[in-house]
Structure formats: C-alpha cells, structure tokens
mmCIF file of C-alpha atoms in Angstrom:
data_model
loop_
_atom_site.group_PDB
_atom_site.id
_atom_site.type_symbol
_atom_site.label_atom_id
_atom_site.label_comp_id
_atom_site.label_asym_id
_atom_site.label_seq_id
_atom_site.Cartn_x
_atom_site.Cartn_y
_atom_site.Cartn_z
ATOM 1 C CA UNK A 141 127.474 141.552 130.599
ATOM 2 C CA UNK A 142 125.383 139.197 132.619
ATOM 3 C CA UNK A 143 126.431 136.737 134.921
ATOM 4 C CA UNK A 144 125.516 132.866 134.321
ATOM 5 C CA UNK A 145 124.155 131.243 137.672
ATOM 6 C CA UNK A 146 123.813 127.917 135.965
ATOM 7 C CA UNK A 147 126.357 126.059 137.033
ATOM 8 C CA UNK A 148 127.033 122.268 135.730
ATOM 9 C CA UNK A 149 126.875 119.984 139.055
ATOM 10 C CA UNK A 150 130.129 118.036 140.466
ATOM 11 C CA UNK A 151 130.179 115.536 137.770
ATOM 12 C CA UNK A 152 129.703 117.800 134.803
ATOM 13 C CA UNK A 153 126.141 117.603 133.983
ATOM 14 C CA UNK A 154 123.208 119.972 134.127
ATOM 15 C CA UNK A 155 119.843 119.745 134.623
ATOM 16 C CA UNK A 156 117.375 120.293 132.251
ATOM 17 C CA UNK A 157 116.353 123.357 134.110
ATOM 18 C CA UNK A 158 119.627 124.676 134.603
ATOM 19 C CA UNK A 159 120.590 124.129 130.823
ATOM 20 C CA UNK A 160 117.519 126.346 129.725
ATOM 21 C CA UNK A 161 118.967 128.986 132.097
ATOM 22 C CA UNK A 162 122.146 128.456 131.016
ATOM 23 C CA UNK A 163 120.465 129.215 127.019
ATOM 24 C CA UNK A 164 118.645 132.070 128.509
ATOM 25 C CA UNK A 165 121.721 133.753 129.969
ATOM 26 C CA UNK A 166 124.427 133.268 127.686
ATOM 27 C CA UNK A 167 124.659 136.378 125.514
ATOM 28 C CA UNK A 168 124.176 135.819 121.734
ATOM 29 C CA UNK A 169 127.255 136.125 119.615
ATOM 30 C CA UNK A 170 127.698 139.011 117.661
ATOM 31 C CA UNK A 171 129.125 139.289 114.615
ATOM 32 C CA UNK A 172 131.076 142.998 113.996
ATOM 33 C CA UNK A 173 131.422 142.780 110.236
ATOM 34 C CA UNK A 174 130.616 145.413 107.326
ATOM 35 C CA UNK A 175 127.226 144.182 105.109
ATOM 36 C CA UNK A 176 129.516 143.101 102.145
ATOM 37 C CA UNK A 177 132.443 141.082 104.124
ATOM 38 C CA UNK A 178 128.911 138.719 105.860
ATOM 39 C CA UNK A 179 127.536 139.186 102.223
ATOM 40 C CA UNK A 180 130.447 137.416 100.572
ATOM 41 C CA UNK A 181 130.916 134.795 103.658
ATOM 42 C CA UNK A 182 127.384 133.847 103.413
ATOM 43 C CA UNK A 183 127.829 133.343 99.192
ATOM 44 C CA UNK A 184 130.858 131.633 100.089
ATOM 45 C CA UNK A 185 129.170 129.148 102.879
ATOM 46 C CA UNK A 186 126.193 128.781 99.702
ATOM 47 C CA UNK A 187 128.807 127.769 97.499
ATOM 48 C CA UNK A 188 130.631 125.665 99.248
ATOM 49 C CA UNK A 189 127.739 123.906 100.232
ATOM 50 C CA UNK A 190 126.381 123.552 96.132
ATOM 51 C CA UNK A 191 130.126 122.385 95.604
ATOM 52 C CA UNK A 192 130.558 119.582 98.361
ATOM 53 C CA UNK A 193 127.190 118.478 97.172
ATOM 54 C CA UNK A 194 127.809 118.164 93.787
ATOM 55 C CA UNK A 195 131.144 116.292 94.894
ATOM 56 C CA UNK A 196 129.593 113.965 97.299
ATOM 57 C CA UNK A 197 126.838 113.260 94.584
ATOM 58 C CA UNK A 198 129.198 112.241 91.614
ATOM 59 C CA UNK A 199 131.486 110.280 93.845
ATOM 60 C CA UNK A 200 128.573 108.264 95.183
ATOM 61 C CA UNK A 201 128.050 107.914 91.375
ATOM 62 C CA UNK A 202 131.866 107.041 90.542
ATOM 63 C CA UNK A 203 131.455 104.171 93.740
ATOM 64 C CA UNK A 204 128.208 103.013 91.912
ATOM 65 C CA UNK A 205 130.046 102.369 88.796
ATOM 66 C CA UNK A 206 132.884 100.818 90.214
ATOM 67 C CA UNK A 207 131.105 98.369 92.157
ATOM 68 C CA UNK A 208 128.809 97.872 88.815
ATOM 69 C CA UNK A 209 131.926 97.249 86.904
ATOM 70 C CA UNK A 210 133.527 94.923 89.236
ATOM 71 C CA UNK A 211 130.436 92.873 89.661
ATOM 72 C CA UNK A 212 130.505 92.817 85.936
ATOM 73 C CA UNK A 213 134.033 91.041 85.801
ATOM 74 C CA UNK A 214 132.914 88.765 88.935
ATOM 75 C CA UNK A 215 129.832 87.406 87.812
#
C-alpha cells in the first residue's frame, strides 16, 4: 500500500495539483465478490434504475393530471 503525500492545506482545501496526486495515489477499490453475487447486484442496480424511472415518469404524469383537473374546476 502506497502512501498519499497530498495533503489538504490548513484550511481544508487542496490544490489542483495536489488533488490530481491525491487521484493518482489513492488505490482503486476493489471489489472481492464471486462473478454471479456482482452479476445479480449489477441486474439489481439495472432494475432498480428501470423501476424508479418508470415511477418518477407516471407520477410526473399523475401531478400533470391533477393540476389539469384542478385547473379544470378553477377556470
């Protein structure tokens, strides 16, 4: 394991050339998972996504309607 010689300075920032340092050195993450267990996160993250999608699509729908509606008994 390296060791990161980018340091933030006293108030908590970083440079810009200390930050790409900082990227170079920091060790990528590694995942220690069988094939199937990432195989059935990764269908799982695919899903989820289709799902929230379809849920953020009809309720923009649903919001549409109401307002639609409500104008309708308004006006």
């Amino acid at each position: 394991m390296s060791t990161i010689t980018a340091q933030p300075r006293h108030d908590g920032t970083m440079s810009v050339r200390d930050t790409f340092r900082w990227i170079r050195e920091t060790p990528a993450p590694y995942w220690d998972a069988e094939d199937s267990t990432k195989g059935r996160y990764v269908a799982w993250l695919g899903i989820s996504a289709l799902a929230w999608t379809v849920v953020g699509i009809a309720g923009t729908a649903l919001v549409g309607e109401g307002l639609r509606g409500l104008a309708g008994l308004l006006g």
